[in-house]
mmCIF file of C-alpha atoms in Angstrom:
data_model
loop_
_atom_site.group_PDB
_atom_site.id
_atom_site.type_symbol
_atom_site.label_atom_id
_atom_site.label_comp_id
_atom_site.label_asym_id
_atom_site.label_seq_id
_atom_site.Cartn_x
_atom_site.Cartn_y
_atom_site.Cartn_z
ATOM 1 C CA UNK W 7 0.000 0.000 0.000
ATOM 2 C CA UNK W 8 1.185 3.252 -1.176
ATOM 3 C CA UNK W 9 -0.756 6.659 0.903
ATOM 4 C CA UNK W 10 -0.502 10.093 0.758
ATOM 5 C CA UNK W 11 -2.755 12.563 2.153
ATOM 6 C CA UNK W 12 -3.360 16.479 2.078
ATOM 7 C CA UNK W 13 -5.443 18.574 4.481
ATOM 8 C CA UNK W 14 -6.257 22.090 5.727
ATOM 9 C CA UNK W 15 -7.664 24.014 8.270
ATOM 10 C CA UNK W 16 -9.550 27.028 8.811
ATOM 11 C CA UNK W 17 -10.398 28.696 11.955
ATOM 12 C CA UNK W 18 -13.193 30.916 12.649
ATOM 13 C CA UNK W 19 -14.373 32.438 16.220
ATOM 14 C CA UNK W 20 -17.241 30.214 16.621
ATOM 15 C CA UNK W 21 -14.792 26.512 15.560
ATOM 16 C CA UNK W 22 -12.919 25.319 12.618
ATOM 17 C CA UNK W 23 -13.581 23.422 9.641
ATOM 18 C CA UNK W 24 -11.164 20.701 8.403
ATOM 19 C CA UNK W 25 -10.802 19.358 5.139
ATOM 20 C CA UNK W 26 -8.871 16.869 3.277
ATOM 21 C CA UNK W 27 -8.229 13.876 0.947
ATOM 22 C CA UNK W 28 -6.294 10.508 1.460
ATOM 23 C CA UNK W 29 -5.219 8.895 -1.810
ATOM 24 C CA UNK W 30 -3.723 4.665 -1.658
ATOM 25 C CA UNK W 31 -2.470 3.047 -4.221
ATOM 26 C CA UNK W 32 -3.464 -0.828 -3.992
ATOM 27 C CA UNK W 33 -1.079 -3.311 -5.527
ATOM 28 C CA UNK W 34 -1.274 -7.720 -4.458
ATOM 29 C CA UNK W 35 0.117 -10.360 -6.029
ATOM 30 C CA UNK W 36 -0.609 -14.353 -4.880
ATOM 31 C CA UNK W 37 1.208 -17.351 -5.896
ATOM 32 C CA UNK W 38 -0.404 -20.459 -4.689
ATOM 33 C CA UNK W 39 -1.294 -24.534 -5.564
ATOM 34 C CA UNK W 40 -4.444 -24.628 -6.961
ATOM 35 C CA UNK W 41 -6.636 -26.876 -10.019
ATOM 36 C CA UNK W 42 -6.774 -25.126 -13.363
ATOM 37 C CA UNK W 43 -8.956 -27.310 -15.910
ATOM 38 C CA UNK W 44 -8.954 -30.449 -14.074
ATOM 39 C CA UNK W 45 -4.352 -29.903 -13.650
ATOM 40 C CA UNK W 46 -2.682 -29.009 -10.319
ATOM 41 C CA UNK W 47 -0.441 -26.200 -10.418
ATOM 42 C CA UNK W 48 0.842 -22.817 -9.546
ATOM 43 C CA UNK W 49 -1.081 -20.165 -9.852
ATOM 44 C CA UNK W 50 -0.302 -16.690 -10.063
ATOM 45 C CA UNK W 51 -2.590 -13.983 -9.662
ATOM 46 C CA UNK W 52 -2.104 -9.721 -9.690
ATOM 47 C CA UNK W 53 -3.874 -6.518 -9.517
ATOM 48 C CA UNK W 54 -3.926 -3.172 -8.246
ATOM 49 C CA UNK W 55 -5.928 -0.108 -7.562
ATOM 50 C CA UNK W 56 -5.830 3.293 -6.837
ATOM 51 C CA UNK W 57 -8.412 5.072 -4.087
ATOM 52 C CA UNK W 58 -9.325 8.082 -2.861
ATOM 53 C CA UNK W 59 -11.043 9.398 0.378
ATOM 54 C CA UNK W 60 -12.194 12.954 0.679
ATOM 55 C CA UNK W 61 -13.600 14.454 4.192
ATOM 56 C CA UNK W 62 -14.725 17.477 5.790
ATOM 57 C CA UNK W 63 -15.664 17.910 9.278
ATOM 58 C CA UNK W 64 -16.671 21.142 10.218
ATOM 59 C CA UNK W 65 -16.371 21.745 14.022
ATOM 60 C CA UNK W 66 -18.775 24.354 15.965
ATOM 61 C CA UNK W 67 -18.071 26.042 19.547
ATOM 62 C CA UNK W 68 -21.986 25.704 21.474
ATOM 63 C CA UNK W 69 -20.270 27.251 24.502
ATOM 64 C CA UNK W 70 -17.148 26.678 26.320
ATOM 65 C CA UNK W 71 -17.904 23.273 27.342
ATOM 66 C CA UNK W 72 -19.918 21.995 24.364
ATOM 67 C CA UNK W 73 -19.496 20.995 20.479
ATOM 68 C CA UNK W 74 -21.478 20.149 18.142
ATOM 69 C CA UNK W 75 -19.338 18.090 14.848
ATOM 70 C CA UNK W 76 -20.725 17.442 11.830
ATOM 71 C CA UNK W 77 -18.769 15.830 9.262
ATOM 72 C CA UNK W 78 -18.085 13.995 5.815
ATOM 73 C CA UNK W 79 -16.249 10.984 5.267
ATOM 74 C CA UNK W 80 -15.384 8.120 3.240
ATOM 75 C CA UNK W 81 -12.965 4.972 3.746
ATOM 76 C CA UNK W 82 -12.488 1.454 2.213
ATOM 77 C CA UNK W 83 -12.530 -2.196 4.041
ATOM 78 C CA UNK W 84 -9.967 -4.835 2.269
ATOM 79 C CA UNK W 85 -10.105 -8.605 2.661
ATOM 80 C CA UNK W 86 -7.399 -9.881 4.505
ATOM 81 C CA UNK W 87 -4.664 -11.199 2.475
ATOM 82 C CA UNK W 88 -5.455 -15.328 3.104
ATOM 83 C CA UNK W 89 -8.965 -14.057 1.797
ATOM 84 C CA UNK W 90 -7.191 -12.889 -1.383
ATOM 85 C CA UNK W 91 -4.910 -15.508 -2.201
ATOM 86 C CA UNK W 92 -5.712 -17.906 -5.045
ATOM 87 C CA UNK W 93 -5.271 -21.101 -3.461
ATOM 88 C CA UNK W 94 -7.955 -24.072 -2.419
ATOM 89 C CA UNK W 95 -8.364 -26.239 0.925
ATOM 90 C CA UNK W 96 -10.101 -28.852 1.059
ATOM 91 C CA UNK W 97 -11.614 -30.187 4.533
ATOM 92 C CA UNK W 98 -12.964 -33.918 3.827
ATOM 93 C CA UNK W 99 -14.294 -34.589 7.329
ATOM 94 C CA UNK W 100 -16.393 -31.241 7.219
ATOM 95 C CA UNK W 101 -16.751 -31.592 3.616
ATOM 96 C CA UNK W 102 -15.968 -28.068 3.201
ATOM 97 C CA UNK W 103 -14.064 -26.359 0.536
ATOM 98 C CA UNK W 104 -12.716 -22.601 0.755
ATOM 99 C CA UNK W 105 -10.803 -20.572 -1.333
ATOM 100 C CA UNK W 106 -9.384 -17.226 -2.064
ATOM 101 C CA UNK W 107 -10.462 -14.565 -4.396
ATOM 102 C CA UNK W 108 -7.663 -12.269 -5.880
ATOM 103 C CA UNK W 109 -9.758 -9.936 -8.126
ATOM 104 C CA UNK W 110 -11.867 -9.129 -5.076
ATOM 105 C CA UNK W 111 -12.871 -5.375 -4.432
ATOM 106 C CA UNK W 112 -12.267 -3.191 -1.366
ATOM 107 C CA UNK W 113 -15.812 -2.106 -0.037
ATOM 108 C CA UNK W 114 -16.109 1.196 -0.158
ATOM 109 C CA UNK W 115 -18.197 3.438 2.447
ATOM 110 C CA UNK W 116 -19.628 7.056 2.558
ATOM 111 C CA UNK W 117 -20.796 9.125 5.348
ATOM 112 C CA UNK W 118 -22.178 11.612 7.181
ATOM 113 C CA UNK W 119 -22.632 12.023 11.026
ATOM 114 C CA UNK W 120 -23.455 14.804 13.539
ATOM 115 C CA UNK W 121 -22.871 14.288 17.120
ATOM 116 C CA UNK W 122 -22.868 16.615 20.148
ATOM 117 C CA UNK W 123 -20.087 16.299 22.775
ATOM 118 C CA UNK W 124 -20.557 17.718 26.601
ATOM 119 C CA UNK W 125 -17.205 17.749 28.467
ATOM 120 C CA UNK W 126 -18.551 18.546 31.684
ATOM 121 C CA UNK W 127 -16.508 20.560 34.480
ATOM 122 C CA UNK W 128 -14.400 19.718 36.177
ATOM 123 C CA UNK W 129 -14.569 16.047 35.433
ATOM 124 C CA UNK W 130 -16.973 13.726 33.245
ATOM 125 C CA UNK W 131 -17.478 13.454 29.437
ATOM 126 C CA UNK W 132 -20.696 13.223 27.846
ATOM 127 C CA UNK W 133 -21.868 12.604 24.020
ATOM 128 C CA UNK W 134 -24.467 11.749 21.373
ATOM 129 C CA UNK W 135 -24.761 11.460 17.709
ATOM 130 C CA UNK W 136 -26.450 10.300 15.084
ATOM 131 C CA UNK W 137 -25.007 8.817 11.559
ATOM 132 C CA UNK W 138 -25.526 7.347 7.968
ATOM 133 C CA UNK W 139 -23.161 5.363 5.569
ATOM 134 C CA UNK W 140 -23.456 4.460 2.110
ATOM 135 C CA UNK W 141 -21.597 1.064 1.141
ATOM 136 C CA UNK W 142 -20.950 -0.316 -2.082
ATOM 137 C CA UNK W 143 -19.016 -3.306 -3.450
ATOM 138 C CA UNK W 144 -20.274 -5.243 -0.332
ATOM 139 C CA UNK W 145 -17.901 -7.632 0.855
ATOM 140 C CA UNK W 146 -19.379 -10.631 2.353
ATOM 141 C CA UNK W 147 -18.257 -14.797 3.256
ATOM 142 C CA UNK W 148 -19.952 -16.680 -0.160
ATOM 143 C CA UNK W 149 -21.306 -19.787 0.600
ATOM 144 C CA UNK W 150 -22.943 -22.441 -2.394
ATOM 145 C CA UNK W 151 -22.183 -25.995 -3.477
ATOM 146 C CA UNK W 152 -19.217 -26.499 -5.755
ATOM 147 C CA UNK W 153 -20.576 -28.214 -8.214
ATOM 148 C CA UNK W 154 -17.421 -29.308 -9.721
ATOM 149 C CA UNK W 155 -15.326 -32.621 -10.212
ATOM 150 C CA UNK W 156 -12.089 -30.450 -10.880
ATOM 151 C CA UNK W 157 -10.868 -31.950 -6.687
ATOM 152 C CA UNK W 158 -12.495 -35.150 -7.221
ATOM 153 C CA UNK W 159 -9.234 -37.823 -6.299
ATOM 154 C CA UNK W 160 -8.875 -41.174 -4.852
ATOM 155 C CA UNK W 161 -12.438 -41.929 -5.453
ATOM 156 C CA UNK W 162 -13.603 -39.637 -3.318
ATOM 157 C CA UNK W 163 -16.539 -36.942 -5.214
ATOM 158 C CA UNK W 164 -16.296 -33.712 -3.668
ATOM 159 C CA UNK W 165 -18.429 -31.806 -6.267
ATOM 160 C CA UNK W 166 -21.377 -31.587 -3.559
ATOM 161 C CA UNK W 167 -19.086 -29.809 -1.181
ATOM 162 C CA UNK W 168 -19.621 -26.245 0.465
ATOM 163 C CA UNK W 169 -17.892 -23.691 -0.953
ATOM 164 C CA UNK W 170 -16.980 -20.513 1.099
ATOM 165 C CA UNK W 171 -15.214 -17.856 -0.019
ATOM 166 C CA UNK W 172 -14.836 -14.267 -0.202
ATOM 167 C CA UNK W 173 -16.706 -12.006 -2.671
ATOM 168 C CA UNK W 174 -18.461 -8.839 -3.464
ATOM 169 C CA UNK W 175 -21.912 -8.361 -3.735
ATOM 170 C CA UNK W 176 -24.582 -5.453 -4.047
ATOM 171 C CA UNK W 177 -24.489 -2.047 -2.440
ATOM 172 C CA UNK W 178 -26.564 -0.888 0.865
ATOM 173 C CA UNK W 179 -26.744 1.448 4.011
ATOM 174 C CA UNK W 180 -26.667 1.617 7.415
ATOM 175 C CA UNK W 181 -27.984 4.423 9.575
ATOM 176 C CA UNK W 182 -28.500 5.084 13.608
ATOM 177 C CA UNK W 183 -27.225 6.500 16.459
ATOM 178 C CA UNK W 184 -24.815 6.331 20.086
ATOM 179 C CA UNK W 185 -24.095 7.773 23.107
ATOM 180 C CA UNK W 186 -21.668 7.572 25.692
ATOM 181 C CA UNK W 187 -20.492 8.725 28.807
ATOM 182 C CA UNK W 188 -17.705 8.906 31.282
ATOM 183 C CA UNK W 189 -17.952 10.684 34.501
ATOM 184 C CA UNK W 190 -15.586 9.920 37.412
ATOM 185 C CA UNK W 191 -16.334 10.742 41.092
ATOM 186 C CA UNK W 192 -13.159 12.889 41.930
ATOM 187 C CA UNK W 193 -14.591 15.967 41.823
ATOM 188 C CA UNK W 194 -17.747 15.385 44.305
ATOM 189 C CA UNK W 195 -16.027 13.470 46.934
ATOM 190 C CA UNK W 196 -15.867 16.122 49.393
ATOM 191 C CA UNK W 197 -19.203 17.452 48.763
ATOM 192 C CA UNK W 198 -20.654 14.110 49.376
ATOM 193 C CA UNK W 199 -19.095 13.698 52.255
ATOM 194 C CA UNK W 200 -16.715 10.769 51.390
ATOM 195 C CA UNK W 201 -13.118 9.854 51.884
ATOM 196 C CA UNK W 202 -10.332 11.427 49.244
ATOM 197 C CA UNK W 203 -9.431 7.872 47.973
ATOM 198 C CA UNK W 204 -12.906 6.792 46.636
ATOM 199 C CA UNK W 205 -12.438 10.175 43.813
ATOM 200 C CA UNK W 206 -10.536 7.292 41.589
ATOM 201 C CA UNK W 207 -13.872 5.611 40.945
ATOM 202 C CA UNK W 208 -15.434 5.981 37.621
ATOM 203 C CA UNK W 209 -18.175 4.580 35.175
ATOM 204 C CA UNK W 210 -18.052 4.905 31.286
ATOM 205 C CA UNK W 211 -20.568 3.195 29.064
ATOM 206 C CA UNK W 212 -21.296 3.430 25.537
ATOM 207 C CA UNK W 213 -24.460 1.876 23.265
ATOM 208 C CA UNK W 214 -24.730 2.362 19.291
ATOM 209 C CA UNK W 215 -28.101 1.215 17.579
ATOM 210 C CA UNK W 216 -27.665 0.189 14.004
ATOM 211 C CA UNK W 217 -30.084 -0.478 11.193
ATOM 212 C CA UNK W 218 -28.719 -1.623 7.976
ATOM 213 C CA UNK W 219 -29.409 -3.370 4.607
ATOM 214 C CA UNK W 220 -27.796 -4.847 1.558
ATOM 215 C CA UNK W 221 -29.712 -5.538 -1.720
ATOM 216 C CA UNK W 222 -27.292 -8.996 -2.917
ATOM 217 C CA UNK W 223 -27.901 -9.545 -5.964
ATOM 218 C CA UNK W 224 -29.395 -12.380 -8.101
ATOM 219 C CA UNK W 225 -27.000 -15.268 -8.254
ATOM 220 C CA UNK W 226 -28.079 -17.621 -11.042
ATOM 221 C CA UNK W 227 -31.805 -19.101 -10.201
ATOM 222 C CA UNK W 228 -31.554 -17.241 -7.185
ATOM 223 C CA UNK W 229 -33.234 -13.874 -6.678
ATOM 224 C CA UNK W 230 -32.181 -10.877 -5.605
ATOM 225 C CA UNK W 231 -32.667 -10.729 -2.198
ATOM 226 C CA UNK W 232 -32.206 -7.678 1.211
ATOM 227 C CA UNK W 233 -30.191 -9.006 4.154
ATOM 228 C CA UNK W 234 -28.418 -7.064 6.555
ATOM 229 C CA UNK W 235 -25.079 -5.556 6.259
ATOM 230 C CA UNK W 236 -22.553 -8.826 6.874
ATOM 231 C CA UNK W 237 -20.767 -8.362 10.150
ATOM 232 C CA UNK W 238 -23.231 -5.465 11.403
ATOM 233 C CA UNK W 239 -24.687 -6.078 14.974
ATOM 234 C CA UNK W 240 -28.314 -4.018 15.672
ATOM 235 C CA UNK W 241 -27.445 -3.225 18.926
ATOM 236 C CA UNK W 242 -23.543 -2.882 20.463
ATOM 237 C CA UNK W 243 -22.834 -1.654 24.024
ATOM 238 C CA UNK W 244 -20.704 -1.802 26.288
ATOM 239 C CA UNK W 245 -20.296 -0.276 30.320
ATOM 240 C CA UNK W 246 -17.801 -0.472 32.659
ATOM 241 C CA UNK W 247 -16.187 0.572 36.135
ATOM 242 C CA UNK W 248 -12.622 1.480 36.625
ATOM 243 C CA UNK W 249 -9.913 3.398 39.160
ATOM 244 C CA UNK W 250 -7.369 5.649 38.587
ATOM 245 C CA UNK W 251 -5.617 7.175 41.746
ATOM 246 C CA UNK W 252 -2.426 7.502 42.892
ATOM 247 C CA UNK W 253 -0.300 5.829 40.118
ATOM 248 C CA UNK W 254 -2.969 2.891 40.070
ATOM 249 C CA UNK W 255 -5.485 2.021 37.023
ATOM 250 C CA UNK W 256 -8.082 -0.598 37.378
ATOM 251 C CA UNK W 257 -10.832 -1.486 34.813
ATOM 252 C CA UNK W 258 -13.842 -3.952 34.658
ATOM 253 C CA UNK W 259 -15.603 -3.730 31.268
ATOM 254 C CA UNK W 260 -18.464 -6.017 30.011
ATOM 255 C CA UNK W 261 -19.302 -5.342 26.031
ATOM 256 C CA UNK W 262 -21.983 -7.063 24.360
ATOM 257 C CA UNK W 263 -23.179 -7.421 20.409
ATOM 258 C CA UNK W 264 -26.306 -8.246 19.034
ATOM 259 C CA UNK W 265 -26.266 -11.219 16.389
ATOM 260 C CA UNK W 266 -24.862 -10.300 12.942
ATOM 261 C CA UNK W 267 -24.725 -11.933 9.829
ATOM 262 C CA UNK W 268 -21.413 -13.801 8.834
ATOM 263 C CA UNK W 269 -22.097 -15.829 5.310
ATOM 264 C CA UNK W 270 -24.327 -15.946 2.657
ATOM 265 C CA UNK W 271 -25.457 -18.982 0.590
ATOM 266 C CA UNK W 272 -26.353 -18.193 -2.413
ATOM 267 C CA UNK W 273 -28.078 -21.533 -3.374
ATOM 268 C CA UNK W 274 -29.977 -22.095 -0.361
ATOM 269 C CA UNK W 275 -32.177 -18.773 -0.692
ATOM 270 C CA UNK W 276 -35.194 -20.908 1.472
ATOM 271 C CA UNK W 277 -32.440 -22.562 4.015
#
């Protein structure tokens, strides 16, 4: 990966507004043992790709403890390199099959959010927001039979196999919203009457509601079909208790997800 980037900011009396653009320049090559037409050989595979991200995020002064940020921005999720290269496993005691996909696409994402931040005196950190992506070039686990003899070997027919792999597949959205805090009791210990060493004690907690979609589209007798967006939980949050006092930090934290979608099969529509 090659990156550059170039920004600027201007200042004003009531915030600032920042603006910029990241540019990458995507190049992968994978060499790997894989069947070509029924033969067992090396394969080779190669491409590359050039991106660009563009924000702005315009920053504005409420009063001298609050800000409200609104903001543009785009960005890009690759599939890890073992998703990319072009080789084949084969599981027989699973009867499984997965391979890599080397002309795979990043998915690309663009956004806009507005949240509200409250950094409350003298101590304690407050915030809400609200926000909406645009995703294309979806990238999502492929499942399907493999319908093909090219692995067949020692008498052993592997063609009704599942297939999983890596692969692109429709554009959607995903909107919603989170808040968070952090407050810590240090400042009120002596006006509620309790000892200097319990100021150390603090919460924070967090919780983002999501609500997305993907339209994948029609794979051979299969229609097109809306799911949710692969790897997207509806509800995420997460709170916690910690200390920090005297040189010593402590932290408990408990975060939970709401099921998410990990494959698709895309011949098993009614499954």
């Amino acid at each position: 990966v090659f990156a550059g980037f170039a920004m600027g900011t201007v200042k004003y009396d009531w915030g600032s507004v920042l603006g910029g653009v990241r540019v990458e320049h995507l190049r992968n090559r994978g060499i790997a043992v894989a069947p070509v037409g029924g033969v067992t050989g090396p394969v080779v595979a190669e491409n590359s790709q050039t991106l660009a991200f563009p924000s702005l995020h315009v920053n504005y002064n409420l009063d001298d403890t609050k800000k409200l940020r609104v903001s543009f921005n785009s960005g890009a999720a690759r599939a890890d390199y073992d998703q990319m290269r072009p080789n084949v496993t084969v599981n027989d005691t699973n009867q499984t099959i997965s391979g890599g996909n080397p002309g795979v696409k990043p998915e690309r994402a663009y956004g806009v959010d507005a949240y509200v931040e409250w950094y409350v005196r003298p101590q304690g950190y407050l915030m809400a927001g609200v926000f909406y992506k645009k995703v294309k070039d979806v990238l999502y686990s492929q499942t399907r039979t493999f319908g093909s003899s090219a692995l067949d070997s020692n008498g052993i027919d592997r063609s009704g196999y599942a297939f999983s792999g890596i692969t692109n597949g429709g554009d959607g959205r995903v909107f919603g919203a989170e808040v968070a805090a952090q407050l810590q009791l240090e400042p009120w210990t002596e006006q509620l009457g309790l000892p200097g060493w319990m100021g150390g004690f603090g919460v924070s907690a967090n919780l983002t509601l999501n609500d997305s979609e993907v339209t994948k589209p029609a794979i051979g007798t299969v229609p097109a079909r809306k799911v949710r967006l692969p790897g997207t939980s509806d509800v995420v949050y997460n709170v916690g208790a910690y200390y920090e006092k005297y040189g010593l930090s402590l932290r408990l934290q408990y975060q939970r997800r709401s099921t998410w979608l990990d494959g698709i099969a895309d011949d098993l529509a009614d499954a």
